[in-house]
Amino acid sequence: MNYYRDIRPIIEAKCLACHAQGSVAFSYEDPERAYDFRAAIVGAVAARRMPPWMAEPGHQRYLNDYSLSDAQLALFERWGAAGYPKGRPRQSTRNAKAPAGFVGDVTVALAGSRDFLPDQTHPDDYRCFVTRWPLDHPAYVTGIGATPGNARISHHAIIYIGEPSHLPVYQEFVAAEGGQGYRCFGGPVADRLAEPGQREAFVASHKESFEELANGQYWLAHWAPGMEGYDLPPGTGIPVKPGATVVVQMHYFSGFAPNERDAGSVLHFKTAEQVAKPAMNWPLSRSEWLQGKSNGSLVVPAKGKSSVSFAASLLGLDQYIAVASGRPLADFDRIEIHSVNVHMHLIGAAGRASAAR
Ligand code: HEC
């Protein structure tokens, strides 16, 4: 067993998606350089920190699964125990199985993201950029991809779709903070408006209320490193009105790449004029969890365990999809759930979702 014959092909298949020039983490593209980091590689793999794959095995098959099998993990460990035998360089297997790039039909450049320097006084900066959806006819989004301008600082993007008539309001948020997006943490509305003075000024000068802004937008999709692009399940698509407002929250993390700028981030969409099954993403949260730090609603005792739960009714979801897609409610005699994603960072040890009828 040796590096070039047994280990390198696994690194090429399972690590280079992120460990490459211009991607999210330092490069392992040069096999000799990667070999220099052999002890760190075996350490990270053995501890199951790398590749970062949170799904528990044995329940579901996932597309683009880059987790390691138990046999591959054992191979890394045996290789380390044997003193990292190197073997002789051989042909790279790399491009043999490279995923086909995501190609959309609609491209949206994030206005203001070019040369944007994230706030350097905190490692995290949540910044919203605003653009008009370019299509002038009703459409459904059936696939999403992103090309971050600087992958080293791009932690995620969340794409919100707002009413077409709200575009000027969002553009004002941008203008008020200098023209390169605006600070936004929990959603597309500017953080600034949480301050009482700013909020009063907004209410006094706008016909749109906060409720209208909040109800007039939805979460279209999200992107994070490792997702080059993805298609929604066959036959489904998420409706977007002509000229809708596109608000994209970029989460920049400068901790690994201080003082680096975004070179201009771009989103790609696949669209269809009609789909058999209009769809929606439906983010749900218990509101007190969003203030978990101050109200202690998510405290886990040291060395202890704690579990929290949340229940939501799906009644009304059909109506929501009917309104968003402009289709009669009678079209929706059933709802299919395609995936459930429990968003809990590294705080949650396990998550479970079930449907009660
Ligand atoms: C989905 C993206 C992704 C994949 C796939 C991935 N890594 Fe990483 N890795 C990261 C990121 C992000 C960091 C932190 C980068 C930094 O410190 O600049 C990291 C850090 C590391 C580190 C140093 C920190 C630690 O935890 O020890 C090692 C070693 C490492 N990766 C090895 C690997 C190996 C080996 C593979 C494949 C078996 C792999 N990674 C696959 C994203 C990835």
Coordinates of C-alpha atoms and ligand atoms in Angstrom, one line a residue:
M1 CA 0.0 0.0 0.0
N2 CA 1.4 3.5 -0.8
Y3 CA 0.5 7.1 -1.4
Y4 CA 0.5 7.3 -5.1
R5 CA -1.3 4.1 -5.8
D6 CA -3.9 4.0 -3.0
I7 CA -4.3 7.3 -1.2
R8 CA -3.8 9.9 -4.0
P9 CA -6.8 8.7 -6.0
I10 CA -9.0 9.2 -3.0
I11 CA -7.7 12.7 -2.4
E12 CA -8.3 13.5 -6.0
A13 CA -11.9 12.2 -5.8
K14 CA -12.9 13.4 -2.4
C15 CA -10.8 16.5 -1.5
L16 CA -9.9 18.6 -4.5
A17 CA -13.4 20.0 -4.9
C18 CA -12.5 22.3 -2.0
H19 CA -8.7 21.9 -1.7
A20 CA -7.7 23.6 -5.0
Q21 CA -6.5 27.0 -6.2
G22 CA -9.3 29.5 -6.0
S23 CA -11.5 27.2 -4.0
V24 CA -12.4 27.4 -0.4
A25 CA -9.4 25.7 1.2
F26 CA -5.6 25.5 0.6
S27 CA -4.6 23.4 -2.4
Y28 CA -3.7 19.7 -2.5
E29 CA -3.5 19.7 -6.3
D30 CA 0.2 19.2 -6.4
P31 CA 0.6 15.6 -5.2
E32 CA 4.1 16.2 -3.8
R33 CA 3.0 19.2 -1.8
A34 CA -0.1 17.3 -0.5
Y35 CA 2.3 14.5 0.6
D36 CA 4.1 17.0 2.8
F37 CA 0.9 17.4 4.8
R38 CA 0.4 13.6 5.2
A39 CA 0.2 13.6 9.0
A40 CA -2.4 16.4 9.0
I41 CA -4.4 14.6 6.3
V42 CA -4.5 11.3 8.2
G43 CA -5.3 13.2 11.4
A44 CA -8.3 15.1 9.9
V45 CA -9.6 12.1 8.1
A46 CA -9.3 9.8 11.1
A47 CA -11.2 12.3 13.3
R48 CA -13.9 12.5 10.5
R49 CA -13.4 16.3 10.3
M50 CA -12.5 15.9 6.6
P51 CA -14.1 15.7 4.2
P52 CA -16.8 17.7 6.0
W53 CA -19.9 15.6 5.5
M54 CA -22.6 15.9 8.2
A55 CA -25.1 13.3 7.0
E56 CA -25.3 10.1 9.0
P57 CA -24.7 7.1 6.7
G58 CA -27.2 4.4 6.2
H59 CA -30.5 6.3 5.6
Q60 CA -30.4 7.8 2.2
R61 CA -28.2 8.0 -0.9
Y62 CA -27.0 11.4 -1.8
L63 CA -25.8 12.9 -5.1
N64 CA -22.2 14.0 -5.1
D65 CA -21.5 12.3 -1.8
Y66 CA -17.8 13.0 -1.0
S67 CA -17.7 11.3 2.4
L68 CA -15.3 8.4 2.8
S69 CA -16.4 4.8 3.2
D70 CA -15.2 2.9 6.3
A71 CA -12.8 1.0 4.1
Q72 CA -11.3 4.2 2.7
L73 CA -11.0 5.6 6.2
A74 CA -9.2 2.5 7.4
L75 CA -6.9 2.7 4.4
F76 CA -5.7 6.2 5.5
E77 CA -5.2 4.9 9.0
R78 CA -3.2 1.9 7.9
W79 CA -1.1 4.1 5.6
G80 CA -0.2 6.4 8.5
A81 CA 0.6 3.4 10.8
A82 CA 2.9 2.0 8.1
G83 CA 4.9 5.3 8.0
Y84 CA 3.3 6.9 5.0
P85 CA 4.9 4.8 2.2
K86 CA 5.0 7.0 -0.9
G87 CA 5.4 4.8 -4.0
R88 CA 6.1 6.2 -7.4
P89 CA 4.3 9.1 -9.1
R90 CA 1.6 7.9 -11.6
Q91 CA -1.0 9.4 -13.9
S92 CA -3.5 11.5 -12.2
T93 CA -7.1 10.1 -12.2
R94 CA -8.4 13.6 -11.6
N95 CA -10.3 14.7 -14.6
A96 CA -11.6 11.3 -15.4
K97 CA -14.7 11.8 -13.1
A98 CA -14.9 15.6 -12.8
P99 CA -18.5 16.7 -12.4
A100 CA -19.9 18.5 -15.4
G101 CA -20.0 22.2 -14.7
F102 CA -23.4 23.7 -14.0
V103 CA -24.7 25.7 -16.9
G104 CA -27.7 27.9 -16.4
D105 CA -29.8 30.0 -18.9
V106 CA -30.1 33.1 -16.7
T107 CA -27.1 34.8 -15.1
V108 CA -27.4 37.4 -12.4
A109 CA -24.3 39.4 -11.4
L110 CA -24.4 40.7 -7.8
A111 CA -24.3 44.5 -8.4
G112 CA -21.9 46.1 -5.9
S113 CA -20.0 42.8 -5.0
R114 CA -17.1 43.6 -7.3
D115 CA -14.2 44.8 -5.1
F116 CA -16.3 44.7 -2.0
L117 CA -14.1 44.4 1.1
P118 CA -15.9 42.7 4.0
D119 CA -15.9 44.4 7.4
Q120 CA -12.5 43.5 8.8
T121 CA -13.4 44.3 12.4
H122 CA -15.4 41.0 12.7
P123 CA -14.7 37.7 10.9
D124 CA -18.3 37.5 9.7
D125 CA -20.0 40.0 7.5
Y126 CA -23.6 39.4 6.2
R127 CA -24.1 41.7 3.2
C128 CA -27.2 41.9 0.9
F129 CA -26.8 42.8 -2.8
V130 CA -29.8 43.8 -4.8
T131 CA -30.6 43.2 -8.5
R132 CA -33.6 43.1 -10.8
W133 CA -34.6 39.6 -12.0
P134 CA -33.8 39.9 -15.7
L135 CA -36.7 37.9 -17.2
D136 CA -39.9 39.8 -18.4
H137 CA -42.1 36.7 -18.4
P138 CA -43.2 34.5 -15.5
A139 CA -40.7 31.7 -14.9
Y140 CA -39.8 28.9 -12.6
V141 CA -36.3 28.3 -11.3
T142 CA -35.4 24.7 -11.8
G143 CA -31.6 24.8 -10.9
I144 CA -29.2 27.1 -9.1
G145 CA -25.5 27.6 -9.3
A146 CA -23.0 30.2 -8.1
T147 CA -19.6 31.5 -8.9
P148 CA -18.3 33.4 -5.9
G149 CA -15.9 36.2 -6.8
N150 CA -13.6 35.0 -4.1
A151 CA -14.1 31.5 -2.8
R152 CA -11.7 32.0 0.2
I153 CA -14.1 34.4 1.8
S154 CA -17.5 33.2 0.6
H155 CA -19.3 31.2 3.3
H156 CA -22.7 31.1 1.8
A157 CA -25.3 32.9 -0.4
I158 CA -29.0 33.0 0.3
I159 CA -31.2 34.2 -2.6
Y160 CA -34.4 36.0 -1.6
I161 CA -37.0 37.0 -4.1
G162 CA -39.1 40.1 -3.4
E163 CA -42.0 41.8 -5.1
P164 CA -41.1 43.7 -8.2
S165 CA -42.5 46.9 -6.8
H166 CA -40.2 46.7 -3.7
L167 CA -37.0 47.1 -5.8
P168 CA -36.7 50.9 -5.1
V169 CA -37.0 50.2 -1.3
Y170 CA -34.2 47.7 -1.4
Q171 CA -32.1 50.0 -3.6
E172 CA -32.5 52.7 -1.0
F173 CA -31.1 50.3 1.6
V174 CA -28.0 50.0 -0.6
A175 CA -27.7 53.7 -1.3
A176 CA -27.9 54.5 2.5
E177 CA -24.8 52.3 3.1
G178 CA -22.6 53.6 0.3
G179 CA -23.7 51.6 -2.7
Q180 CA -22.1 48.2 -2.1
G181 CA -24.9 46.3 -0.6
Y182 CA -26.1 46.7 3.0
R183 CA -25.7 44.9 6.3
C184 CA -28.4 42.2 6.7
F185 CA -28.2 39.3 9.2
G186 CA -31.5 37.5 9.6
G187 CA -33.1 38.2 6.2
P188 CA -33.3 40.7 3.4
V189 CA -34.4 43.7 5.5
A190 CA -31.5 46.0 6.4
D191 CA -30.1 45.5 10.0
R192 CA -30.0 49.2 10.4
L193 CA -33.8 49.3 10.7
A194 CA -33.6 47.5 14.0
E195 CA -32.4 50.7 15.5
P196 CA -35.5 52.7 16.7
G197 CA -34.4 56.1 15.1
Q198 CA -33.8 54.5 11.7
R199 CA -37.0 52.5 11.9
E200 CA -39.1 55.6 12.6
A201 CA -37.5 57.4 9.8
F202 CA -38.3 54.5 7.5
V203 CA -41.9 54.3 8.6
A204 CA -42.4 58.0 8.1
S205 CA -41.0 58.1 4.6
H206 CA -42.4 54.9 3.0
K207 CA -45.8 53.6 2.0
E208 CA -44.5 50.0 2.3
S209 CA -44.7 48.7 5.8
F210 CA -42.3 46.2 7.4
E211 CA -45.0 43.6 7.2
E212 CA -45.4 44.1 3.5
L213 CA -41.6 43.8 2.9
A214 CA -41.4 40.7 5.1
N215 CA -44.4 39.0 3.6
G216 CA -43.5 40.1 0.1
Q217 CA -40.3 38.0 -0.1
Y218 CA -39.4 34.4 0.1
W219 CA -36.3 32.2 0.2
L220 CA -35.6 31.0 -3.3
A221 CA -32.5 29.0 -2.7
H222 CA -29.1 29.0 -1.1
W223 CA -25.5 28.2 -2.1
A224 CA -22.5 27.1 -0.1
P225 CA -19.0 25.9 -0.9
G226 CA -19.0 22.4 -2.4
M227 CA -22.3 23.1 -4.3
E228 CA -21.2 24.1 -7.7
G229 CA -24.8 24.0 -8.9
Y230 CA -27.7 21.8 -8.4
D231 CA -31.1 21.0 -10.1
L232 CA -34.3 20.9 -8.2
P233 CA -36.2 17.5 -8.3
P234 CA -37.5 16.7 -11.8
G235 CA -40.8 18.4 -12.7
T236 CA -40.5 21.0 -9.9
G237 CA -39.6 24.7 -10.0
I238 CA -39.9 27.7 -7.8
P239 CA -41.9 30.6 -9.3
V240 CA -40.3 34.0 -10.0
K241 CA -42.4 37.0 -11.2
P242 CA -41.2 39.1 -14.1
G243 CA -38.8 41.9 -12.9
A244 CA -38.8 40.5 -9.3
T245 CA -36.4 41.9 -6.8
V246 CA -33.5 39.7 -6.2
V247 CA -31.8 40.2 -2.8
V248 CA -28.7 38.0 -2.2
Q249 CA -27.3 37.7 1.3
M250 CA -23.6 36.9 1.0
H251 CA -22.0 35.7 4.2
Y252 CA -18.4 36.6 4.0
F253 CA -15.9 35.0 6.4
S254 CA -12.6 36.7 6.5
G255 CA -11.0 34.6 9.2
F256 CA -8.9 32.6 6.8
A257 CA -8.2 35.4 4.2
P258 CA -8.0 38.8 5.9
N259 CA -8.2 41.9 3.7
E260 CA -9.3 40.0 0.6
R261 CA -12.0 41.4 -1.6
D262 CA -14.8 39.8 -3.6
A263 CA -14.0 40.0 -7.3
G264 CA -17.6 40.1 -8.3
S265 CA -20.0 37.2 -7.5
V266 CA -22.4 35.7 -10.0
L267 CA -25.4 33.5 -9.8
H268 CA -26.7 31.1 -12.4
F269 CA -30.2 29.8 -12.8
K270 CA -31.9 27.2 -14.9
T271 CA -35.4 28.2 -15.7
A272 CA -38.6 26.9 -17.3
E273 CA -41.8 28.6 -18.4
Q274 CA -44.0 25.9 -16.9
V275 CA -43.4 23.1 -14.5
A276 CA -45.7 20.2 -13.5
K277 CA -45.2 20.9 -9.8
P278 CA -44.6 24.5 -8.5
A279 CA -42.4 24.3 -5.4
M280 CA -41.2 26.4 -2.5
N281 CA -38.5 26.3 0.1
W282 CA -40.0 26.8 3.4
P283 CA -37.7 28.0 6.2
L284 CA -39.1 27.5 9.7
S285 CA -37.8 28.5 13.0
R286 CA -39.0 29.0 16.6
S287 CA -38.6 32.7 17.1
E288 CA -37.0 32.5 20.5
W289 CA -34.1 30.4 19.1
L290 CA -33.0 33.3 17.0
Q291 CA -32.2 35.1 20.2
G292 CA -30.8 32.0 21.8
K293 CA -27.8 33.8 23.2
S294 CA -29.9 36.3 25.3
N295 CA -32.8 34.1 26.3
G296 CA -31.0 30.9 26.9
S297 CA -33.4 28.8 24.8
L298 CA -30.7 26.6 23.3
V299 CA -28.5 26.1 26.3
V300 CA -26.9 22.6 26.7
P301 CA -25.3 21.9 30.1
A302 CA -21.6 21.2 30.1
K303 CA -21.0 17.5 29.4
G304 CA -24.7 17.1 29.2
K305 CA -27.4 16.6 26.5
S306 CA -30.4 18.6 25.6
S307 CA -33.0 18.3 22.9
V308 CA -35.3 20.9 21.5
S309 CA -38.2 20.5 19.2
F310 CA -40.4 22.4 16.8
A311 CA -43.7 21.5 15.2
A312 CA -45.3 23.3 12.2
S313 CA -48.5 22.8 10.4
L314 CA -48.4 22.3 6.6
L315 CA -51.9 23.6 6.3
G316 CA -51.8 26.7 4.2
L317 CA -48.7 25.7 2.4
D318 CA -50.8 24.8 -0.7
Q319 CA -52.3 28.3 -0.6
Y320 CA -48.9 29.9 -0.4
I321 CA -47.6 27.9 -3.4
A322 CA -50.8 28.7 -5.3
V323 CA -50.4 32.4 -4.7
A324 CA -46.7 32.5 -5.5
S325 CA -47.2 30.6 -8.7
G326 CA -50.4 32.2 -9.8
R327 CA -52.1 28.8 -10.1
P328 CA -55.6 27.9 -8.8
L329 CA -55.6 26.3 -5.4
A330 CA -57.5 23.4 -6.8
D331 CA -54.3 22.4 -8.7
F332 CA -52.8 21.5 -5.3
D333 CA -54.6 18.5 -4.0
R334 CA -51.4 17.1 -2.5
I335 CA -48.0 18.2 -1.4
E336 CA -44.8 16.3 -1.9
I337 CA -41.8 16.9 0.5
H338 CA -38.6 16.5 -1.4
S339 CA -36.1 17.2 1.4
V340 CA -35.8 18.4 4.9
N341 CA -32.7 20.2 6.1
V342 CA -32.1 20.6 9.8
H343 CA -29.9 23.7 10.1
M344 CA -28.0 23.5 13.4
H345 CA -24.3 24.1 12.6
L346 CA -22.0 22.1 14.9
I347 CA -24.3 22.7 17.9
G348 CA -26.6 19.8 17.1
A349 CA -25.4 16.2 17.4
A350 CA -28.4 14.7 15.6
G351 CA -31.6 15.9 14.0
R352 CA -34.8 14.2 13.1
A353 CA -37.9 15.2 11.1
S354 CA -41.2 13.3 10.9
A355 CA -44.6 14.0 9.4
A356 CA -47.8 13.4 11.4
R357 CA -51.0 13.1 9.4
Ligands
HEC1 C1 -16.5 20.7 1.2 C2 -15.2 21.3 1.2 C3 -14.0 20.4 1.7 C4 -13.7 19.1 1.3 C5 -14.5 18.2 0.3 C6 -12.5 18.8 2.0 N1 -12.1 19.8 2.8 FE1 -10.5 19.9 4.1 N2 -11.0 21.8 4.6 C7 -12.0 22.5 4.1 C8 -12.0 23.8 4.7 C9 -12.9 25.0 4.4 C10 -10.9 23.8 5.6 C11 -10.4 25.0 6.4 C12 -9.5 25.8 5.5 C13 -8.5 26.7 6.1 O1 -8.0 26.5 7.2 O2 -8.0 27.6 5.3 C14 -10.3 22.5 5.5 C15 -9.2 22.1 6.3 C16 -8.5 20.9 6.2 C17 -7.4 20.5 7.0 C18 -6.8 21.3 8.1 C19 -7.7 21.5 9.3 C20 -8.1 20.2 10.0 O3 -9.3 20.0 10.3 O4 -7.2 19.4 10.2 C21 -7.0 19.3 6.5 C22 -5.8 18.4 7.0 C23 -7.9 18.9 5.5 N3 -8.8 19.9 5.3 C24 -7.9 17.7 4.8 C25 -8.9 17.3 3.8 C26 -8.9 16.0 3.2 C27 -7.7 15.0 3.3 C28 -10.0 15.9 2.4 C29 -10.4 14.8 1.5 C30 -10.4 13.5 2.1 C31 -10.7 17.2 2.6 N4 -10.0 18.0 3.5 C32 -11.9 17.5 1.9 C33 -12.9 22.1 3.2 C34 -13.0 20.8 2.6

